[in-house]
């Protein structure tokens, strides 16, 4: 299993708008429906610090590659351009 933590560092005051836009487009549901997806959930920190955490779990590397190539990922990229300063990725393999 592959676990990915995505930490979005949003533009000032834009975190909630970013999350709202992702959910309005149904991007969470589309990603959860991708083959090999085990988990795809967003989390807000207890203290507002302008970040949004996405925790992803994938069956294997092939599933992850297919997800990255999915058409809805382009929409996420467009939204990131509007709302996000930079993104951190933490990728781990687990049993």
PDB file of C-alpha atoms in Angstrom:
ATOM      1  CA  UNK A   1       0.000   0.000   0.000  1.00  0.00           C
ATOM      2  CA  UNK A   2       1.180   3.513  -0.782  1.00  0.00           C
ATOM      3  CA  UNK A   3       0.355   6.340   1.626  1.00  0.00           C
ATOM      4  CA  UNK A   4       0.646   9.952   0.535  1.00  0.00           C
ATOM      5  CA  UNK A   5       0.226  13.018   2.696  1.00  0.00           C
ATOM      6  CA  UNK A   6      -0.321  16.126   0.625  1.00  0.00           C
ATOM      7  CA  UNK A   7       0.050  19.387   2.505  1.00  0.00           C
ATOM      8  CA  UNK A   8      -1.376  22.332   0.624  1.00  0.00           C
ATOM      9  CA  UNK A   9       0.032  25.679   1.756  1.00  0.00           C
ATOM     10  CA  UNK A  10      -2.712  28.003   0.611  1.00  0.00           C
ATOM     11  CA  UNK A  11      -2.517  31.642  -0.330  1.00  0.00           C
ATOM     12  CA  UNK A  12      -3.425  33.884   2.586  1.00  0.00           C
ATOM     13  CA  UNK A  13      -7.074  33.544   3.520  1.00  0.00           C
ATOM     14  CA  UNK A  14      -7.797  31.081   0.680  1.00  0.00           C
ATOM     15  CA  UNK A  15      -7.743  27.691   2.418  1.00  0.00           C
ATOM     16  CA  UNK A  16     -11.476  27.449   3.058  1.00  0.00           C
ATOM     17  CA  UNK A  17     -12.270  28.639  -0.474  1.00  0.00           C
ATOM     18  CA  UNK A  18      -9.899  26.007  -1.876  1.00  0.00           C
ATOM     19  CA  UNK A  19     -11.547  23.205   0.081  1.00  0.00           C
ATOM     20  CA  UNK A  20     -15.008  24.449  -0.851  1.00  0.00           C
ATOM     21  CA  UNK A  21     -14.033  24.516  -4.555  1.00  0.00           C
ATOM     22  CA  UNK A  22     -12.590  20.978  -4.410  1.00  0.00           C
ATOM     23  CA  UNK A  23     -15.764  19.644  -2.817  1.00  0.00           C
ATOM     24  CA  UNK A  24     -18.079  21.631  -5.122  1.00  0.00           C
ATOM     25  CA  UNK A  25     -16.402  19.969  -8.122  1.00  0.00           C
ATOM     26  CA  UNK A  26     -16.857  16.576  -6.460  1.00  0.00           C
ATOM     27  CA  UNK A  27     -13.131  15.952  -6.728  1.00  0.00           C
ATOM     28  CA  UNK A  28     -12.990  14.017  -3.478  1.00  0.00           C
ATOM     29  CA  UNK A  29     -15.632  11.588  -4.726  1.00  0.00           C
ATOM     30  CA  UNK A  30     -14.028  11.284  -8.174  1.00  0.00           C
ATOM     31  CA  UNK A  31     -10.653  10.466  -6.633  1.00  0.00           C
ATOM     32  CA  UNK A  32     -12.210   8.024  -4.164  1.00  0.00           C
ATOM     33  CA  UNK A  33     -13.782   6.236  -7.149  1.00  0.00           C
ATOM     34  CA  UNK A  34     -10.424   5.770  -8.908  1.00  0.00           C
ATOM     35  CA  UNK A  35      -9.392   2.126  -9.149  1.00  0.00           C
ATOM     36  CA  UNK A  36      -7.094   1.098  -6.313  1.00  0.00           C
ATOM     37  CA  UNK A  37      -8.068   3.937  -3.997  1.00  0.00           C
ATOM     38  CA  UNK A  38      -8.291   2.961  -0.341  1.00  0.00           C
ATOM     39  CA  UNK A  39      -8.544   6.421   1.254  1.00  0.00           C
ATOM     40  CA  UNK A  40      -8.775   9.984  -0.018  1.00  0.00           C
ATOM     41  CA  UNK A  41      -9.785  12.472   2.697  1.00  0.00           C
ATOM     42  CA  UNK A  42      -9.127  16.114   3.515  1.00  0.00           C
ATOM     43  CA  UNK A  43      -8.325  17.347   7.028  1.00  0.00           C
ATOM     44  CA  UNK A  44      -8.149  20.817   8.541  1.00  0.00           C
ATOM     45  CA  UNK A  45      -5.639  21.593  11.284  1.00  0.00           C
ATOM     46  CA  UNK A  46      -7.019  22.484  14.707  1.00  0.00           C
ATOM     47  CA  UNK A  47      -5.440  25.931  14.431  1.00  0.00           C
ATOM     48  CA  UNK A  48      -5.975  27.909  11.227  1.00  0.00           C
ATOM     49  CA  UNK A  49      -2.551  28.073   9.641  1.00  0.00           C
ATOM     50  CA  UNK A  50      -3.492  28.228   5.973  1.00  0.00           C
ATOM     51  CA  UNK A  51      -2.829  24.555   5.322  1.00  0.00           C
ATOM     52  CA  UNK A  52      -5.016  21.719   4.169  1.00  0.00           C
ATOM     53  CA  UNK A  53      -3.979  18.091   4.600  1.00  0.00           C
ATOM     54  CA  UNK A  54      -4.965  15.392   2.129  1.00  0.00           C
ATOM     55  CA  UNK A  55      -4.351  11.783   3.157  1.00  0.00           C
ATOM     56  CA  UNK A  56      -4.330   9.289   0.292  1.00  0.00           C
ATOM     57  CA  UNK A  57      -3.903   5.519   0.365  1.00  0.00           C
ATOM     58  CA  UNK A  58      -3.467   3.478  -2.811  1.00  0.00           C
ATOM     59  CA  UNK A  59      -3.386  -0.253  -3.440  1.00  0.00           C
ATOM     60  CA  UNK A  60      -0.177  -0.047  -5.493  1.00  0.00           C
ATOM     61  CA  UNK A  61       2.014   2.162  -7.679  1.00  0.00           C
ATOM     62  CA  UNK A  62       0.012   1.340 -10.822  1.00  0.00           C
ATOM     63  CA  UNK A  63      -3.191   2.602  -9.200  1.00  0.00           C
ATOM     64  CA  UNK A  64      -1.455   5.789  -8.137  1.00  0.00           C
ATOM     65  CA  UNK A  65      -0.073   6.391 -11.646  1.00  0.00           C
ATOM     66  CA  UNK A  66      -3.534   5.900 -13.172  1.00  0.00           C
ATOM     67  CA  UNK A  67      -4.987   8.347 -10.642  1.00  0.00           C
ATOM     68  CA  UNK A  68      -2.373  10.975 -11.477  1.00  0.00           C
ATOM     69  CA  UNK A  69      -3.240  10.627 -15.184  1.00  0.00           C
ATOM     70  CA  UNK A  70      -7.019  10.893 -14.587  1.00  0.00           C
ATOM     71  CA  UNK A  71      -8.792  13.862 -16.214  1.00  0.00           C
ATOM     72  CA  UNK A  72     -10.071  15.219 -12.892  1.00  0.00           C
ATOM     73  CA  UNK A  73      -6.482  15.783 -11.767  1.00  0.00           C
ATOM     74  CA  UNK A  74      -6.252  18.640 -14.280  1.00  0.00           C
ATOM     75  CA  UNK A  75      -9.110  20.368 -12.452  1.00  0.00           C
ATOM     76  CA  UNK A  76      -7.228  20.005  -9.173  1.00  0.00           C
ATOM     77  CA  UNK A  77      -4.214  21.617 -10.858  1.00  0.00           C
ATOM     78  CA  UNK A  78      -6.316  24.567 -12.010  1.00  0.00           C
ATOM     79  CA  UNK A  79      -7.691  25.070  -8.506  1.00  0.00           C
ATOM     80  CA  UNK A  80      -4.211  24.848  -7.011  1.00  0.00           C
ATOM     81  CA  UNK A  81      -3.112  27.661  -9.331  1.00  0.00           C
ATOM     82  CA  UNK A  82      -5.875  29.840  -7.899  1.00  0.00           C
ATOM     83  CA  UNK A  83      -5.576  29.005  -4.209  1.00  0.00           C
ATOM     84  CA  UNK A  84      -2.255  27.353  -3.338  1.00  0.00           C
ATOM     85  CA  UNK A  85       1.223  28.846  -2.878  1.00  0.00           C
ATOM     86  CA  UNK A  86       3.039  25.512  -2.706  1.00  0.00           C
ATOM     87  CA  UNK A  87       2.490  21.844  -1.977  1.00  0.00           C
ATOM     88  CA  UNK A  88       4.429  19.335   0.117  1.00  0.00           C
ATOM     89  CA  UNK A  89       4.244  15.615  -0.636  1.00  0.00           C
ATOM     90  CA  UNK A  90       5.162  12.857   1.781  1.00  0.00           C
ATOM     91  CA  UNK A  91       5.100   9.423   0.153  1.00  0.00           C
ATOM     92  CA  UNK A  92       5.467   6.202   2.159  1.00  0.00           C
ATOM     93  CA  UNK A  93       4.968   2.517   1.538  1.00  0.00           C
ATOM     94  CA  UNK A  94       3.118   0.448   4.094  1.00  0.00           C
ATOM     95  CA  UNK A  95       1.883  -3.098   4.461  1.00  0.00           C
TER      96      UNK A  95
END
